[in-house]
Amino acid sequence: MSSKLELQKRKACLLSQIQQQRLDLSASRRDWMEATGVYDRGWNTLLNLRSWALVGSSIMAIWSVRHPRFLVRWGRRGFGAWSAWRLVKSTLRQQQSR
């Protein structure tokens, strides 16, 4: 009889421990969702804009066939802006390391 009683006590102890762990996980999940909510909303916005990006890229493809110089000009400007950004970033890193 005592072994059955001990098993029931052990089972009750384990069940209460499981319940506490579930409560802790629920609280942690709530905190995590609160901390990452901004990123989740941003990601959902990006996913919602995906269809508009498809429409825009289609229009850009048609436009580039009709006006190829326009695309080349903006490509050069974009490359120049990217190169300038890399130069500024590397210069700032060099200044900080001194």
Tab-separated table of N, CA and C in Angstrom:
chain	number	residue	atom	x	y	z
A	1	MET	N	0.801	-1.193	0.000
A	1	MET	CA	0.000	0.000	0.000
A	1	MET	C	0.848	1.262	0.000
A	2	SER	N	1.939	1.244	0.709
A	2	SER	CA	2.754	2.449	0.812
A	2	SER	C	3.388	2.797	-0.542
A	3	SER	N	3.673	1.789	-1.355
A	3	SER	CA	4.262	2.089	-2.667
A	3	SER	C	3.239	2.793	-3.560
A	4	LYS	N	1.961	2.410	-3.465
A	4	LYS	CA	0.921	3.093	-4.237
A	4	LYS	C	0.783	4.540	-3.777
A	5	LEU	N	0.836	4.739	-2.487
A	5	LEU	CA	0.724	6.080	-1.921
A	5	LEU	C	1.916	6.940	-2.355
A	6	GLU	N	3.092	6.351	-2.329
A	6	GLU	CA	4.290	7.079	-2.762
A	6	GLU	C	4.213	7.420	-4.248
A	7	LEU	N	3.705	6.486	-5.049
A	7	LEU	CA	3.553	6.745	-6.483
A	7	LEU	C	2.554	7.873	-6.732
A	8	GLN	N	1.460	7.894	-5.991
A	8	GLN	CA	0.468	8.952	-6.145
A	8	GLN	C	1.053	10.311	-5.742
A	9	LYS	N	1.830	10.325	-4.664
A	9	LYS	CA	2.476	11.572	-4.242
A	9	LYS	C	3.474	12.046	-5.300
A	10	ARG	N	4.231	11.098	-5.809
A	10	ARG	CA	5.225	11.423	-6.840
A	10	ARG	C	4.528	11.952	-8.096
A	11	LYS	N	3.423	11.302	-8.463
A	11	LYS	CA	2.662	11.730	-9.627
A	11	LYS	C	2.103	13.135	-9.414
A	12	ALA	N	1.565	13.412	-8.245
A	12	ALA	CA	1.018	14.735	-7.935
A	12	ALA	C	2.119	15.793	-7.961
A	13	CYS	N	3.275	15.437	-7.439
A	13	CYS	CA	4.410	16.362	-7.448
A	13	CYS	C	4.838	16.668	-8.883
A	14	LEU	N	4.929	15.632	-9.708
A	14	LEU	CA	5.327	15.830	-11.098
A	14	LEU	C	4.288	16.643	-11.873
A	15	LEU	N	3.011	16.379	-11.617
A	15	LEU	CA	1.958	17.141	-12.291
A	15	LEU	C	1.990	18.613	-11.907
A	16	SER	N	2.228	18.900	-10.645
A	16	SER	CA	2.317	20.305	-10.228
A	16	SER	C	3.557	20.975	-10.829
A	17	GLN	N	4.640	20.205	-10.936
A	17	GLN	CA	5.853	20.738	-11.555
A	17	GLN	C	5.611	21.039	-13.041
A	18	ILE	N	4.911	20.138	-13.725
A	18	ILE	CA	4.575	20.341	-15.134
A	18	ILE	C	3.686	21.572	-15.292
A	19	GLN	N	2.726	21.721	-14.412
A	19	GLN	CA	1.831	22.878	-14.477
A	19	GLN	C	2.610	24.177	-14.294
A	20	GLN	N	3.549	24.191	-13.366
A	20	GLN	CA	4.358	25.391	-13.147
A	20	GLN	C	5.226	25.699	-14.367
A	21	GLN	N	5.770	24.652	-14.983
A	21	GLN	CA	6.583	24.857	-16.183
A	21	GLN	C	5.736	25.407	-17.327
A	22	ARG	N	4.508	24.950	-17.438
A	22	ARG	CA	3.605	25.467	-18.472
A	22	ARG	C	3.304	26.941	-18.243
A	23	LEU	N	3.098	27.306	-16.989
A	23	LEU	CA	2.843	28.714	-16.670
A	23	LEU	C	4.067	29.577	-16.981
A	24	ASP	N	5.249	29.062	-16.658
A	24	ASP	CA	6.482	29.795	-16.958
A	24	ASP	C	6.671	29.966	-18.459
A	25	LEU	N	6.391	28.908	-19.223
A	25	LEU	CA	6.507	28.996	-20.676
A	25	LEU	C	5.510	29.998	-21.254
A	26	SER	N	4.318	30.016	-20.716
A	26	SER	CA	3.304	30.947	-21.188
A	26	SER	C	3.729	32.392	-20.926
A	27	ALA	N	4.276	32.641	-19.748
A	27	ALA	CA	4.752	33.990	-19.428
A	27	ALA	C	5.931	34.377	-20.317
A	28	SER	N	6.828	33.448	-20.554
A	28	SER	CA	7.979	33.724	-21.416
A	28	SER	C	7.534	33.997	-22.842
A	29	ARG	N	6.548	33.237	-23.297
A	29	ARG	CA	6.019	33.446	-24.648
A	29	ARG	C	5.411	34.828	-24.772
A	30	ARG	N	4.672	35.251	-23.784
A	30	ARG	CA	4.038	36.569	-23.801
A	30	ARG	C	5.110	37.666	-23.862
A	31	ASP	N	6.154	37.526	-23.047
A	31	ASP	CA	7.250	38.501	-23.070
A	31	ASP	C	7.946	38.514	-24.421
A	32	TRP	N	8.177	37.324	-24.979
A	32	TRP	CA	8.859	37.218	-26.263
A	32	TRP	C	8.021	37.841	-27.375
A	33	MET	N	6.732	37.580	-27.378
A	33	MET	CA	5.851	38.138	-28.401
A	33	MET	C	5.786	39.667	-28.282
A	34	GLU	N	5.826	40.157	-27.066
A	34	GLU	CA	5.806	41.601	-26.851
A	34	GLU	C	7.095	42.241	-27.371
A	35	ALA	N	8.227	41.565	-27.160
A	35	ALA	CA	9.517	42.115	-27.584
A	35	ALA	C	9.689	42.063	-29.099
A	36	THR	N	9.140	41.061	-29.748
A	36	THR	CA	9.345	40.908	-31.194
A	36	THR	C	8.141	41.361	-32.012
A	37	GLY	N	7.174	41.969	-31.378
A	37	GLY	CA	5.964	42.387	-32.080
A	37	GLY	C	6.239	43.384	-33.200
A	38	VAL	N	7.167	44.311	-32.973
A	38	VAL	CA	7.496	45.314	-33.989
A	38	VAL	C	8.053	44.635	-35.235
A	39	TYR	N	8.940	43.668	-35.034
A	39	TYR	CA	9.542	42.970	-36.168
A	39	TYR	C	8.499	42.133	-36.915
A	40	ASP	N	7.592	41.531	-36.168
A	40	ASP	CA	6.540	40.732	-36.799
A	40	ASP	C	5.636	41.603	-37.670
A	41	ARG	N	5.288	42.771	-37.153
A	41	ARG	CA	4.439	43.665	-37.946
A	41	ARG	C	5.178	44.149	-39.196
A	42	GLY	N	6.467	44.428	-39.057
A	42	GLY	CA	7.258	44.844	-40.221
A	42	GLY	C	7.347	43.746	-41.260
A	43	TRP	N	7.551	42.517	-40.807
A	43	TRP	CA	7.641	41.392	-41.734
A	43	TRP	C	6.308	41.184	-42.455
A	44	ASN	N	5.210	41.296	-41.719
A	44	ASN	CA	3.889	41.150	-42.342
A	44	ASN	C	3.633	42.255	-43.362
A	45	THR	N	4.072	43.474	-43.065
A	45	THR	CA	3.935	44.571	-44.021
A	45	THR	C	4.733	44.280	-45.276
A	46	LEU	N	5.950	43.772	-45.109
A	46	LEU	CA	6.785	43.422	-46.253
A	46	LEU	C	6.129	42.338	-47.103
A	47	LEU	N	5.544	41.347	-46.458
A	47	LEU	CA	4.862	40.294	-47.197
A	47	LEU	C	3.635	40.824	-47.936
A	48	ASN	N	2.955	41.794	-47.339
A	48	ASN	CA	1.792	42.376	-47.998
A	48	ASN	C	2.199	43.236	-49.192
A	49	LEU	N	3.401	43.794	-49.162
A	49	LEU	CA	3.873	44.624	-50.265
A	49	LEU	C	4.460	43.798	-51.409
A	50	ARG	N	4.556	42.497	-51.220
A	50	ARG	CA	5.159	41.629	-52.224
A	50	ARG	C	4.396	41.696	-53.550
A	51	SER	N	3.095	41.739	-53.510
A	51	SER	CA	2.316	41.803	-54.756
A	51	SER	C	2.559	43.121	-55.469
A	52	TRP	N	2.704	44.208	-54.712
A	52	TRP	CA	2.994	45.496	-55.332
A	52	TRP	C	4.391	45.506	-55.943
A	53	ALA	N	5.331	44.818	-55.312
A	53	ALA	CA	6.681	44.720	-55.871
A	53	ALA	C	6.655	43.970	-57.198
A	54	LEU	N	5.823	42.967	-57.293
A	54	LEU	CA	5.685	42.223	-58.542
A	54	LEU	C	5.126	43.115	-59.652
A	55	VAL	N	4.125	43.898	-59.324
A	55	VAL	CA	3.552	44.824	-60.305
A	55	VAL	C	4.593	45.871	-60.706
A	56	GLY	N	5.297	46.417	-59.720
A	56	GLY	CA	6.308	47.433	-60.007
A	56	GLY	C	7.447	46.902	-60.858
A	57	SER	N	7.884	45.682	-60.566
A	57	SER	CA	8.973	45.114	-61.369
A	57	SER	C	8.514	44.826	-62.797
A	58	SER	N	7.268	44.463	-62.966
A	58	SER	CA	6.734	44.245	-64.314
A	58	SER	C	6.702	45.550	-65.097
A	59	ILE	N	6.247	46.599	-64.445
A	59	ILE	CA	6.207	47.907	-65.102
A	59	ILE	C	7.624	48.374	-65.431
A	60	MET	N	8.555	48.141	-64.498
A	60	MET	CA	9.942	48.529	-64.722
A	60	MET	C	10.556	47.745	-65.879
A	61	ALA	N	10.202	46.479	-66.008
A	61	ALA	CA	10.724	45.671	-67.114
A	61	ALA	C	10.228	46.211	-68.448
A	62	ILE	N	8.957	46.541	-68.520
A	62	ILE	CA	8.402	47.105	-69.766
A	62	ILE	C	9.039	48.460	-70.052
A	63	TRP	N	9.173	49.280	-69.034
A	63	TRP	CA	9.769	50.605	-69.191
A	63	TRP	C	11.219	50.502	-69.649
A	64	SER	N	11.974	49.540	-69.111
A	64	SER	CA	13.386	49.408	-69.470
A	64	SER	C	13.559	48.923	-70.906
A	65	VAL	N	12.603	48.172	-71.407
A	65	VAL	CA	12.671	47.754	-72.806
A	65	VAL	C	12.432	48.957	-73.714
A	66	ARG	N	11.518	49.807	-73.321
A	66	ARG	CA	11.190	50.979	-74.142
A	66	ARG	C	12.220	52.097	-73.986
A	67	HIS	N	12.818	52.237	-72.790
A	67	HIS	CA	13.781	53.314	-72.510
A	67	HIS	C	15.008	52.730	-71.807
A	68	PRO	N	15.922	52.102	-72.518
A	68	PRO	CA	17.049	51.429	-71.858
A	68	PRO	C	18.030	52.386	-71.177
A	69	ARG	N	18.165	53.607	-71.688
A	69	ARG	CA	19.097	54.561	-71.075
A	69	ARG	C	18.667	54.966	-69.666
A	70	PHE	N	17.370	55.030	-69.458
A	70	PHE	CA	16.834	55.387	-68.144
A	70	PHE	C	17.307	54.384	-67.086
A	71	LEU	N	17.208	53.111	-67.421
A	71	LEU	CA	17.611	52.069	-66.474
A	71	LEU	C	19.114	52.104	-66.225
A	72	VAL	N	19.898	52.321	-67.269
A	72	VAL	CA	21.354	52.379	-67.122
A	72	VAL	C	21.742	53.575	-66.263
A	73	ARG	N	21.114	54.706	-66.484
A	73	ARG	CA	21.420	55.914	-65.718
A	73	ARG	C	21.130	55.704	-64.227
A	74	TRP	N	19.965	55.131	-63.909
A	74	TRP	CA	19.625	54.899	-62.511
A	74	TRP	C	20.473	53.786	-61.906
A	75	GLY	N	20.885	52.833	-62.725
A	75	GLY	CA	21.803	51.810	-62.245
A	75	GLY	C	23.140	52.408	-61.838
A	76	ARG	N	23.656	53.328	-62.653
A	76	ARG	CA	24.917	54.004	-62.313
A	76	ARG	C	24.771	54.838	-61.050
A	77	ARG	N	23.665	55.539	-60.923
A	77	ARG	CA	23.436	56.346	-59.716
A	77	ARG	C	23.362	55.466	-58.472
A	78	GLY	N	22.664	54.350	-58.600
A	78	GLY	CA	22.570	53.421	-57.464
A	78	GLY	C	23.927	52.852	-57.093
A	79	PHE	N	24.711	52.484	-58.091
A	79	PHE	CA	26.049	51.965	-57.825
A	79	PHE	C	26.927	53.033	-57.186
A	80	GLY	N	26.794	54.280	-57.660
A	80	GLY	CA	27.562	55.381	-57.071
A	80	GLY	C	27.180	55.628	-55.627
A	81	ALA	N	25.894	55.582	-55.330
A	81	ALA	CA	25.434	55.769	-53.951
A	81	ALA	C	25.931	54.631	-53.062
A	82	TRP	N	25.885	53.411	-53.568
A	82	TRP	CA	26.368	52.265	-52.800
A	82	TRP	C	27.869	52.368	-52.547
A	83	SER	N	28.632	52.792	-53.560
A	83	SER	CA	30.082	52.941	-53.399
A	83	SER	C	30.397	54.046	-52.400
A	84	ALA	N	29.649	55.149	-52.470
A	84	ALA	CA	29.866	56.246	-51.517
A	84	ALA	C	29.557	55.786	-50.100
A	85	TRP	N	28.504	55.021	-49.936
A	85	TRP	CA	28.151	54.509	-48.614
A	85	TRP	C	29.256	53.617	-48.054
A	86	ARG	N	29.798	52.735	-48.892
A	86	ARG	CA	30.890	51.863	-48.453
A	86	ARG	C	32.119	52.677	-48.067
A	87	LEU	N	32.424	53.740	-48.830
A	87	LEU	CA	33.569	54.592	-48.532
A	87	LEU	C	33.380	55.298	-47.196
A	88	VAL	N	32.208	55.852	-46.974
A	88	VAL	CA	31.923	56.546	-45.712
A	88	VAL	C	32.007	55.569	-44.544
A	89	LYS	N	31.433	54.398	-44.710
A	89	LYS	CA	31.432	53.398	-43.640
A	89	LYS	C	32.854	52.964	-43.301
A	90	SER	N	33.671	52.713	-44.311
A	90	SER	CA	35.047	52.270	-44.046
A	90	SER	C	35.869	53.407	-43.422
A	91	THR	N	35.611	54.643	-43.840
A	91	THR	CA	36.316	55.782	-43.265
A	91	THR	C	35.945	55.957	-41.794
A	92	LEU	N	34.654	55.804	-41.472
A	92	LEU	CA	34.231	55.914	-40.083
A	92	LEU	C	34.840	54.814	-39.217
A	93	ARG	N	34.927	53.615	-39.754
A	93	ARG	CA	35.537	52.524	-39.004
A	93	ARG	C	37.012	52.783	-38.743
A	94	GLN	N	37.706	53.349	-39.749
A	94	GLN	CA	39.123	53.656	-39.570
A	94	GLN	C	39.308	54.741	-38.524
A	95	GLN	N	38.426	55.721	-38.509
A	95	GLN	CA	38.522	56.803	-37.533
A	95	GLN	C	38.247	56.303	-36.118
A	96	GLN	N	37.334	55.358	-35.983
A	96	GLN	CA	36.994	54.828	-34.670
A	96	GLN	C	38.097	53.933	-34.134
A	97	SER	N	38.821	53.265	-35.018
A	97	SER	CA	39.863	52.341	-34.548
A	97	SER	C	41.115	53.075	-34.106
A	98	ARG	N	41.246	54.335	-34.445
A	98	ARG	CA	42.436	55.102	-34.050
A	98	ARG	C	42.340	55.580	-32.653
